[in-house]
């Protein structure tokens, strides 16, 4: 048990100080509003770069159908639980969740949401370091 705890403690700084972004592709898009196959198709073409820093997570998006964008999320969880982060503005709340990684090179799933008073969109991501 002591060895396990020591291993977790030694990996905490490395995970939160990752310099290289995780590269993610969209595997699914869920909408709470009416079905919109064209919107879903375009969103499935998005690519995300996720950079986990010591105090924030920056998520950059690129797509052939949408303008590039970048948003800063702030962690609301503590290691070794899953990494949970939020971003807010006057229009929406966004959340991001990914597993807390202790090993480099592991493929993982993550989720990204966008919520307003009228809808919630969820992107399921497949990510690689």
Coordinates of N, CA and C in Angstrom, one line a residue, residues 1-3 9-10 14 16 18 21 26 31-32 35 37 39 49 60 70 72 74 78 84-86 93 119-120 126:
X1 N 0.8 -1.2 0.0 CA 0.0 0.0 0.0 C 0.9 1.3 0.0
X2 N 2.0 1.2 0.8 CA 2.8 2.4 0.8 C 3.5 2.7 -0.6
X3 N 3.8 1.6 -1.2 CA 4.4 1.7 -2.6 C 3.4 2.3 -3.5
X9 N 1.8 9.7 -5.6 CA 2.3 11.0 -5.2 C 3.4 11.5 -6.2
X10 N 4.2 10.5 -6.7 CA 5.3 10.9 -7.6 C 4.7 11.2 -9.0
X14 N 3.7 15.3 -12.5 CA 3.9 15.0 -14.0 C 2.7 15.1 -14.8
X16 N -0.1 16.9 -14.1 CA -0.6 18.3 -14.1 C 0.3 19.2 -14.8
X18 N 1.9 18.5 -17.7 CA 2.1 18.0 -19.0 C 2.4 19.1 -20.0
X21 N 0.4 18.5 -25.5 CA -1.1 18.4 -25.4 C -1.5 17.0 -25.8
X26 N -13.3 13.4 -32.0 CA -14.7 13.2 -31.5 C -15.2 11.9 -32.0
X31 N -27.0 15.7 -28.4 CA -27.7 17.0 -28.3 C -29.0 16.8 -27.5
X32 N -29.3 17.8 -26.7 CA -30.5 17.7 -25.9 C -31.7 18.4 -26.7
X35 N -33.0 16.8 -33.1 CA -32.0 16.2 -33.9 C -31.5 17.1 -35.0
X37 N -28.7 16.2 -37.8 CA -27.7 15.4 -38.4 C -26.5 16.2 -39.0
X39 N -25.3 19.2 -38.1 CA -24.6 19.7 -37.0 C -23.7 18.6 -36.3
X49 N -7.0 19.8 -29.0 CA -5.7 19.7 -28.3 C -6.0 20.1 -26.9
X60 N -8.1 23.6 -27.1 CA -8.1 24.2 -28.4 C -8.8 23.3 -29.4
X70 N -10.2 28.5 -28.5 CA -9.5 28.0 -27.4 C -10.2 28.5 -26.1
X72 N -10.1 28.2 -21.7 CA -9.4 27.8 -20.5 C -10.4 27.3 -19.4
X74 N -10.9 25.4 -15.5 CA -10.2 25.4 -14.2 C -10.7 24.2 -13.4
X78 N -9.5 17.0 -7.3 CA -8.1 16.8 -6.8 C -7.7 15.4 -7.2
X84 N -11.6 16.9 -13.4 CA -12.9 17.5 -13.7 C -12.6 19.0 -13.7
X85 N -13.1 19.7 -14.8 CA -12.8 21.2 -14.9 C -14.0 21.9 -15.5
X86 N -14.1 23.2 -15.2 CA -15.2 24.0 -15.6 C -14.7 25.3 -16.3
X93 N -22.0 27.4 -19.5 CA -21.1 26.6 -18.6 C -20.6 25.5 -19.5
X119 N -30.1 24.3 -24.0 CA -29.6 23.1 -24.5 C -28.4 22.6 -23.8
X120 N -28.1 21.4 -24.0 CA -26.8 20.8 -23.5 C -26.2 20.0 -24.7
X126 N -11.9 10.6 -28.0 CA -10.9 9.6 -28.0 C -9.6 10.3 -28.0

